[in-house]
Short mmCIF file of C-alpha atoms and ligand atoms in Angstrom, two decimals:
data_model
loop_
_atom_site.label_atom_id
_atom_site.label_comp_id
_atom_site.label_asym_id
_atom_site.label_seq_id
_atom_site.Cartn_x
_atom_site.Cartn_y
_atom_site.Cartn_z
CA MET A 132 0.02 -0.13 0.03
CA LYS A 133 1.41 3.57 -0.90
CA GLN A 134 1.75 5.47 1.88
CA ALA A 135 0.25 8.88 2.39
CA LYS A 136 1.98 10.68 4.37
CA GLY A 137 5.79 11.33 6.34
CA ILE A 138 5.87 9.20 9.44
CA ASN A 139 5.84 11.87 11.48
CA THR A 140 2.78 12.94 9.82
CA ILE A 141 0.87 9.47 10.84
CA CYS A 142 2.69 9.63 14.23
CA THR A 143 0.76 12.98 15.49
CA HIS A 144 -2.59 12.88 13.84
CA VAL A 145 -3.41 9.85 12.30
CA GLY A 146 -5.99 7.23 14.22
CA GLU A 147 -7.68 9.90 16.95
CA VAL A 148 -11.00 9.45 19.14
CA THR A 149 -11.85 13.74 17.92
CA ASP A 150 -13.19 15.27 20.93
CA GLU A 151 -16.68 16.67 19.31
CA GLN A 152 -17.92 17.64 22.88
CA PHE A 153 -15.60 19.79 23.93
CA LYS A 154 -12.88 20.20 21.27
CA GLY A 155 -9.46 19.23 22.63
CA ALA A 156 -6.75 19.12 20.97
CA ILE A 157 -5.90 14.87 21.99
CA SER A 158 -8.61 11.77 21.93
CA PRO A 159 -11.05 11.63 24.72
CA LEU A 160 -10.71 7.75 27.17
CA TYR A 161 -13.79 6.39 27.18
CA MET A 162 -13.05 3.79 29.81
CA SER A 163 -16.46 2.04 29.55
CA THR A 164 -16.83 -1.62 28.96
CA SER A 165 -20.56 -1.32 28.11
CA TYR A 166 -22.15 0.54 25.56
CA ALA A 167 -25.69 0.99 23.94
CA PHE A 168 -26.20 -1.03 20.78
CA ASP A 169 -28.97 0.36 18.36
CA ASP A 170 -31.24 -2.57 16.40
CA VAL A 171 -28.15 -3.09 13.19
CA ALA A 172 -25.90 -2.27 16.54
CA ILE A 173 -21.90 -2.40 16.54
CA LYS A 174 -21.16 -4.42 19.43
CA ARG A 175 -18.63 -2.31 21.84
CA TYR A 176 -16.93 -4.13 24.13
CA PRO A 177 -12.91 -4.01 25.12
CA ARG A 178 -12.08 -7.99 24.16
CA TYR A 179 -13.50 -7.52 20.94
CA PHE A 180 -11.35 -5.15 20.26
CA ASN A 181 -13.07 -2.52 18.97
CA THR A 182 -13.58 0.33 21.58
CA PRO A 183 -13.48 3.82 20.79
CA ASN A 184 -9.92 3.73 21.34
CA GLN A 185 -8.44 0.91 20.70
CA GLU A 186 -10.62 1.43 16.85
CA ALA A 187 -8.72 5.07 16.61
CA LEU A 188 -5.10 3.40 17.57
CA CYS A 189 -5.52 0.82 15.78
CA LYS A 190 -5.97 2.44 12.66
CA LYS A 191 -1.79 4.73 13.65
CA ILE A 192 -0.85 0.90 13.85
CA ALA A 193 -2.29 0.23 10.70
CA ALA A 194 -0.97 3.32 8.60
CA LEU A 195 2.24 3.37 10.69
CA GLU A 196 2.73 -0.52 8.95
CA HIS A 197 1.86 0.45 5.37
CA ALA A 198 -1.60 -2.29 6.23
CA GLU A 199 -4.90 -1.98 5.70
CA SER A 200 -6.10 -3.28 9.45
CA ALA A 201 -4.31 -4.06 12.90
CA LEU A 202 -5.48 -5.08 16.52
CA ILE A 203 -3.67 -3.92 19.69
CA PHE A 204 -3.00 -6.92 22.64
CA SER A 205 -1.83 -6.97 26.09
CA SER A 206 1.77 -7.48 25.16
CA GLY A 207 4.30 -8.67 22.85
CA MET A 208 3.58 -12.09 24.01
CA ALA A 209 -0.20 -12.08 23.17
CA ALA A 210 0.06 -10.05 19.89
CA ILE A 211 3.11 -13.28 18.93
CA SER A 212 1.10 -16.31 20.68
CA HIS A 213 -2.56 -15.36 19.63
CA ALA A 214 -0.83 -14.49 15.53
CA LEU A 215 0.42 -17.80 15.74
CA MET A 216 -2.75 -19.99 17.28
CA ALA A 217 -4.86 -18.17 14.43
CA PHE A 218 -3.04 -19.72 11.69
CA LEU A 219 -1.90 -22.62 12.99
CA GLN A 220 -3.57 -26.17 13.72
CA ALA A 221 -3.10 -29.65 15.15
CA GLY A 222 -1.26 -31.57 11.90
CA ASP A 223 0.89 -28.62 11.17
CA HIS A 224 4.22 -27.41 11.26
CA ILE A 225 6.19 -23.57 11.50
CA VAL A 226 9.22 -22.62 10.17
CA LEU A 227 10.80 -20.03 12.95
CA GLN A 228 14.53 -18.41 12.19
CA GLN A 229 16.73 -19.36 14.53
CA THR A 230 17.69 -16.48 16.24
CA LEU A 231 14.38 -15.42 18.33
CA TYR A 232 13.41 -13.58 21.06
CA GLY A 233 13.93 -15.67 24.02
CA GLY A 234 9.69 -15.45 24.95
CA THR A 235 8.66 -16.55 21.25
CA TYR A 236 11.34 -19.53 22.10
CA ASN A 237 9.81 -20.23 24.98
CA PHE A 238 6.29 -20.47 23.25
CA VAL A 239 7.22 -22.41 20.26
CA VAL A 240 9.33 -24.72 22.35
CA THR A 241 6.73 -25.01 25.69
CA GLN A 242 3.00 -24.74 24.12
CA LEU A 243 3.43 -25.77 20.73
CA GLU A 244 3.53 -29.56 21.34
CA LYS A 245 0.22 -29.90 23.15
CA TYR A 246 -1.17 -28.27 20.35
CA GLY A 247 -0.50 -31.17 17.73
CA ILE A 248 1.54 -28.51 15.31
CA THR A 249 5.92 -29.52 15.09
CA TYR A 250 8.36 -26.58 14.26
CA SER A 251 11.76 -26.60 12.95
CA PHE A 252 14.29 -23.71 13.79
CA THR A 253 16.70 -22.79 10.67
CA LYS A 254 20.16 -23.23 11.12
CA GLY A 255 21.34 -19.76 9.66
CA TRP A 256 19.49 -16.45 9.24
CA LYS A 257 19.47 -16.34 4.96
CA ALA A 258 17.09 -17.90 2.57
CA THR A 259 18.22 -20.50 1.69
CA ASP A 260 18.48 -21.30 5.54
CA PHE A 261 14.55 -21.19 6.09
CA ALA A 262 14.39 -23.23 1.88
CA GLN A 263 15.80 -26.32 4.02
CA GLU A 264 12.92 -26.64 6.82
CA ILE A 265 9.87 -26.15 4.45
CA ARG A 266 7.94 -29.65 4.68
CA PRO A 267 4.78 -30.39 2.79
CA ASN A 268 2.80 -30.11 6.18
CA THR A 269 4.48 -26.35 6.80
CA LYS A 270 1.89 -23.29 6.68
CA VAL A 271 4.02 -20.05 8.24
CA VAL A 272 7.35 -19.30 8.25
CA TYR A 273 8.18 -16.26 10.86
CA LEU A 274 11.23 -14.57 10.87
CA GLU A 275 13.53 -11.98 13.36
CA THR A 276 15.85 -8.59 11.94
CA PRO A 277 17.00 -7.02 12.95
CA SER A 278 18.09 -10.27 15.40
CA ASN A 279 18.58 -10.47 18.80
CA PRO A 280 20.67 -9.40 20.06
CA LEU A 281 23.88 -10.38 17.28
CA LEU A 282 21.45 -7.93 14.86
CA THR A 283 22.28 -9.99 11.69
CA ILE A 284 19.57 -8.91 8.82
CA THR A 285 17.38 -11.58 7.24
CA ASP A 286 16.44 -10.73 3.44
CA MET A 287 12.56 -9.97 4.35
CA GLU A 288 12.04 -9.60 -0.34
CA ALA A 289 13.64 -13.36 -0.29
CA VAL A 290 11.74 -15.12 2.08
CA ALA A 291 8.34 -13.35 1.77
CA GLN A 292 9.36 -14.70 -2.41
CA LEU A 293 10.06 -18.31 -1.01
CA ALA A 294 7.20 -18.86 1.43
CA LYS A 295 5.12 -17.45 -1.12
CA LYS A 296 5.90 -20.26 -3.79
CA HIS A 297 4.89 -22.55 -1.13
CA GLY A 298 1.32 -20.78 -0.60
CA LEU A 299 3.11 -20.17 3.34
CA VAL A 300 2.51 -17.11 5.43
CA THR A 301 4.79 -14.97 6.33
CA MET A 302 4.76 -12.73 9.71
CA ILE A 303 8.39 -11.01 11.40
CA ASP A 304 8.05 -9.33 14.96
CA ASN A 305 9.51 -5.74 13.47
CA THR A 306 10.09 -4.90 17.03
CA PHE A 307 14.14 -4.27 16.81
CA ALA A 308 13.40 -2.03 13.66
CA SER A 309 10.20 -0.36 14.81
CA PRO A 310 7.45 1.17 12.32
CA VAL A 311 10.30 4.12 11.78
CA ASN A 312 13.04 2.37 10.77
CA GLN A 313 11.68 -0.94 8.56
CA ASN A 314 8.23 -1.86 7.07
CA PRO A 315 8.10 -5.58 6.17
CA ILE A 316 4.75 -5.04 4.36
CA ASP A 317 6.55 -3.22 1.30
CA PHE A 318 8.93 -6.22 0.89
CA GLY A 319 6.16 -8.90 1.05
CA ILE A 320 6.12 -10.13 4.48
CA ASP A 321 1.81 -10.80 5.55
CA ILE A 322 1.68 -9.94 8.83
CA VAL A 323 3.94 -7.66 11.16
CA ILE A 324 3.89 -7.67 14.42
CA HIS A 325 4.81 -5.51 17.24
CA SER A 326 6.47 -5.20 20.80
CA ALA A 327 4.59 -1.96 21.75
CA THR A 328 6.73 -2.10 25.21
CA LYS A 329 9.37 -1.19 22.99
CA TYR A 330 9.95 1.56 20.50
CA MET A 331 6.04 2.04 20.16
CA GLY A 332 6.11 2.50 23.80
CA GLY A 333 9.35 4.13 24.75
CA HIS A 334 9.30 5.71 27.97
CA SER A 335 9.40 2.27 29.60
CA ASP A 336 6.04 2.10 30.67
CA ILE A 337 3.73 0.49 28.87
CA CYS A 338 3.42 -3.27 27.68
CA ALA A 339 1.16 -4.15 24.88
CA GLY A 340 1.53 -5.51 21.63
CA ALA A 341 0.21 -5.10 18.51
CA VAL A 342 -0.65 -6.88 15.06
CA ALA A 343 -0.97 -5.45 11.47
CA SER A 344 -1.63 -7.49 7.81
CA THR A 345 -4.62 -7.33 5.68
CA LYS A 346 -7.67 -7.02 6.33
CA ILE A 347 -8.17 -10.50 5.79
CA ASN A 348 -5.89 -11.91 7.13
CA MET A 349 -6.71 -9.17 11.10
CA LYS A 350 -10.17 -11.05 10.88
CA ARG A 351 -9.06 -13.88 11.04
CA ILE A 352 -6.80 -12.65 14.14
CA TRP A 353 -9.80 -11.26 15.91
CA ASP A 354 -12.14 -14.25 15.45
CA SER A 355 -9.94 -16.89 17.31
CA SER A 356 -8.07 -13.32 19.75
CA ILE A 357 -11.63 -12.78 20.75
CA CYS A 358 -11.63 -16.02 22.41
CA PHE A 359 -8.57 -15.88 23.90
CA GLY A 360 -8.76 -12.03 25.13
CA GLY A 361 -5.85 -10.51 24.84
CA SER A 362 -7.42 -7.05 24.43
CA LEU A 363 -5.68 -4.17 25.84
CA SER A 364 -7.13 -1.92 28.89
CA ASP A 365 -8.12 1.10 27.08
CA GLN A 366 -6.00 3.36 29.62
CA THR A 367 -2.58 1.77 28.58
CA VAL A 368 -4.17 2.52 25.02
CA TRP A 369 -5.16 5.55 25.37
CA LEU A 370 -1.07 6.23 26.84
CA LEU A 371 0.38 4.39 23.91
CA GLU A 372 -0.90 6.43 21.62
CA ARG A 373 1.05 9.49 23.28
CA SER A 374 3.56 7.58 23.14
CA LEU A 375 3.48 7.13 19.94
CA LYS A 376 2.33 10.87 18.92
CA THR A 377 6.54 10.95 19.31
CA MET A 378 8.14 7.89 18.21
CA GLY A 379 8.94 8.98 14.53
CA LEU A 380 11.47 12.20 16.81
CA ARG A 381 12.88 9.77 19.33
CA VAL A 382 13.73 6.49 16.72
CA ARG A 383 15.32 8.63 14.65
CA ALA A 384 17.29 10.09 17.50
CA GLN A 385 17.80 6.61 18.96
CA ASN A 386 19.04 5.83 15.35
CA ASN A 387 21.63 8.92 15.20
CA ASN A 388 23.12 8.21 18.93
CA ALA A 389 23.56 4.14 18.21
CA GLN A 390 25.26 4.85 14.95
CA GLN A 391 28.22 7.68 16.70
CA MET A 392 27.86 4.82 19.95
CA ALA A 393 28.91 1.90 17.30
CA ASP A 394 31.25 3.93 15.28
CA TYR A 395 32.95 5.18 18.88
CA LEU A 396 33.38 1.84 20.18
CA ASN A 397 34.20 0.17 16.58
CA SER A 398 37.29 2.50 16.68
CA ASN A 399 38.36 2.37 20.98
CA ALA A 400 41.48 -0.23 21.38
CA ASP A 401 39.84 -1.61 24.66
CA VAL A 402 36.49 -3.10 22.71
CA ASP A 403 36.94 -6.10 19.98
CA THR A 404 33.75 -6.54 18.05
CA VAL A 405 30.48 -3.81 17.47
CA TYR A 406 27.80 -5.75 16.00
CA TYR A 407 25.91 -3.32 13.99
CA PRO A 408 23.71 -3.11 10.91
CA GLY A 409 25.13 1.20 10.28
CA LEU A 410 28.78 -0.09 10.21
CA THR A 411 29.70 -0.44 7.28
CA SER A 412 31.94 -3.60 8.39
CA HIS A 413 28.95 -5.83 8.97
CA PRO A 414 28.54 -8.32 6.53
CA ASP A 415 24.74 -6.92 5.96
CA HIS A 416 25.67 -3.71 5.96
CA GLU A 417 24.25 -3.10 2.29
CA LEU A 418 20.89 -5.61 2.71
CA ALA A 419 20.19 -3.60 6.06
CA LYS A 420 20.23 -0.30 3.43
CA ARG A 421 18.03 -2.08 1.02
CA GLN A 422 15.48 -2.91 3.77
CA MET A 423 15.77 -0.04 6.18
CA HIS A 424 14.75 3.50 6.43
CA GLY A 425 17.40 3.91 9.68
CA PHE A 426 19.94 1.55 11.15
CA GLY A 427 17.84 1.26 14.44
CA GLY A 428 19.15 1.98 18.48
CA MET A 429 19.82 -1.73 19.29
CA LEU A 430 24.22 -2.59 18.87
CA SER A 431 25.96 -5.14 20.98
CA PHE A 432 29.88 -4.81 21.32
CA GLU A 433 32.37 -6.83 23.18
CA LEU A 434 35.25 -6.17 24.58
CA LYS A 435 38.28 -7.38 24.41
CA GLU A 436 39.41 -10.40 26.59
CA GLN A 437 41.59 -9.36 29.07
CA LEU A 438 38.78 -7.16 30.32
CA ASP A 439 35.43 -8.60 32.35
CA ALA A 440 32.08 -7.07 30.83
CA SER A 441 30.20 -7.78 34.02
CA GLN A 442 32.66 -5.76 36.16
CA PHE A 443 32.82 -3.27 33.42
CA MET A 444 28.66 -3.04 33.06
CA LYS A 445 28.47 -3.22 37.25
CA SER A 446 30.40 0.39 36.82
CA LEU A 447 28.29 2.13 33.99
CA ASN A 448 26.89 4.59 36.21
CA LEU A 449 24.27 6.91 33.61
CA ILE A 450 23.73 4.02 31.48
CA LYS A 451 21.87 1.35 33.74
CA ALA A 452 21.42 -2.90 33.32
CA SER A 453 18.07 -3.90 32.22
CA MET A 454 16.35 -6.51 31.07
CA SER A 455 14.08 -4.59 28.61
CA LEU A 456 15.09 -1.72 25.93
CA ALA A 457 13.84 0.81 23.53
CA GLY A 458 13.22 3.69 25.99
CA VAL A 459 14.19 7.20 26.28
CA GLU A 460 17.16 5.73 28.61
CA SER A 461 20.16 3.81 27.58
CA THR A 462 20.21 -0.02 29.30
CA VAL A 463 22.96 -2.89 28.90
CA LEU A 464 22.49 -6.27 29.14
CA SER A 465 24.07 -9.17 28.79
CA PRO A 466 22.28 -11.58 26.63
CA VAL A 467 24.47 -14.37 28.44
CA LYS A 468 23.48 -13.92 32.40
CA THR A 469 19.98 -13.22 30.85
CA SER A 470 17.71 -13.57 27.85
CA HIS A 471 19.78 -16.04 26.55
CA SER A 472 21.01 -17.53 29.95
CA LEU A 473 17.86 -21.53 29.38
CA MET A 474 19.78 -21.67 26.47
CA SER A 475 23.11 -24.02 26.17
CA GLU A 476 26.86 -23.08 25.44
CA ALA A 477 26.78 -24.81 22.41
CA ASP A 478 24.08 -23.74 21.06
CA ARG A 479 25.07 -20.33 22.09
CA LYS A 480 28.45 -21.25 20.70
CA MET A 481 26.52 -21.89 17.20
CA GLN A 482 24.93 -18.52 17.38
CA GLY A 483 28.30 -16.97 18.10
CA ILE A 484 27.25 -15.28 21.41
CA LYS A 485 30.32 -15.42 23.31
CA ASP A 486 30.06 -14.97 27.49
CA GLY A 487 31.16 -11.08 27.46
CA LEU A 488 28.65 -9.98 24.75
CA ILE A 489 27.06 -6.50 25.94
CA ARG A 490 23.13 -5.68 24.91
CA PHE A 491 23.68 -1.86 24.28
CA SER A 492 19.82 -0.06 23.88
CA VAL A 493 20.97 3.81 22.65
CA GLY A 494 18.54 6.01 24.41
CA ILE A 495 17.90 9.66 23.35
CA GLU A 496 20.90 11.36 25.62
CA GLU A 497 23.34 12.95 24.82
CA VAL A 498 26.27 10.98 22.82
CA GLU A 499 28.70 12.86 24.55
CA ASP A 500 27.50 11.46 28.62
CA LEU A 501 27.33 8.01 26.94
CA VAL A 502 30.72 7.97 26.15
CA LEU A 503 32.25 10.19 28.87
CA ASP A 504 30.30 6.42 31.15
CA ILE A 505 31.78 4.31 29.08
CA GLU A 506 35.30 5.57 29.05
CA GLN A 507 34.84 5.97 33.20
CA ALA A 508 33.90 2.52 33.31
CA LEU A 509 36.35 1.07 31.37
CA ALA A 510 39.13 2.77 33.14
CA LYS A 511 37.64 1.04 36.17
CA VAL A 512 38.05 -2.06 34.58
CA LYS A 513 41.29 -1.33 33.22
CA SER A 514 42.79 -0.37 36.64
CA LYS A 515 41.92 -4.29 37.81
CA ALA A 516 42.87 -6.37 34.68
CA ILE A 517 45.18 -8.92 35.05
CA PRO A 518 47.46 -8.36 31.77
CA ILE A 519 48.01 -11.44 29.62
C1 LIG B 856 9.51 -8.00 24.71
C2 LIG B 856 10.15 -8.53 23.12
C3 LIG B 856 8.95 -9.47 22.43
C4 LIG B 856 7.36 -9.11 23.98
O1 LIG B 856 6.94 -8.83 24.02
P1 LIG B 856 6.28 -8.28 25.48
O2 LIG B 856 5.87 -7.15 25.61
O3 LIG B 856 7.70 -8.58 27.16
O4 LIG B 856 5.39 -9.03 25.78
C5 LIG B 856 8.69 -10.17 21.96
N1 LIG B 856 10.13 -9.81 20.50
C6 LIG B 856 10.65 -8.31 20.89
C7 LIG B 856 11.91 -8.50 19.21
C8 LIG B 856 10.46 -8.36 21.83
O5 LIG B 856 11.55 -7.46 21.61
#
């Protein structure tokens, strides 16, 4: 679908509840769980995803993802699980990209089997890796790009074409990129999923999810989702609308900061490797340039071997260690100790996730202050390092 308006215009204006009564500047919040209905009524009810605030915000999210339609959920995992369960049934098989958000991985390996659904993980992230796993009963292909934590880039167009050839539905977790940096539907991906807890919310104070696709696909997801019941409270819907107004500004500032931090870390003698699609040294930099509008606010890096990564993270003052990501504040995390701790050492090794890897969610602070914080932490760690 052709994008009618620019990103910041969509963020600010599309999908508002007009305040007819008082002509207020922002959407009024309707907390009613009960609505009178006329003879040819639309039954309005929160779990039906159609309260005034939900309906309006769905329009904004659909516009952001160049989709016909969208739904908002109570969490990213609600969005992911509801979308998957709408397209899978007993006897079906799903192919998922090997590098996957931990919660999604957990959902797949602990839940699908009891519904009679089988799954395979790809060995890499190339379209040929996906092709290898397709079986006669495969129904869905699921991908994530850029991936967590090594920021690998999957060729969305190639995977979408492969799936179309086999008549499969493609789903992507677009959380890391955000709609500001990547619109998978333009590359032929069918269903786009977000943890709105991250860049859409952006202030580390909202837990929500979203799915965007064609009207037909969203009707199918709606049909089963009203049974599962994963809708979002209108209060949070309203807060998410407010957050989305500044998403374009926030994410573009984070793109800028992340690029500068990646360049700085890349030229720092105490840093070994930096993983960021915006670096020309990234193996898929050209692909990222082709399919992304910006390289995002997430990067990962490793310190030189003799420097203790966990001591380094503890020594940071401004940048906080945190499980979550994508807030306006910068945070770091050790994937081995947190998000990927349940994965076996062998699997981590296979994926290239080293013990000292640090994932960095770059915020909107001044780059100079972030650099100073890293410098002082490095100085502390180096004073304790054992020379090799
Ligand atoms: C956080 C996250 C999720 C899950 O979202 P919740 O809102 O925590 O349920 C899914 N995918 C990615 C990439 C995430 O970062």
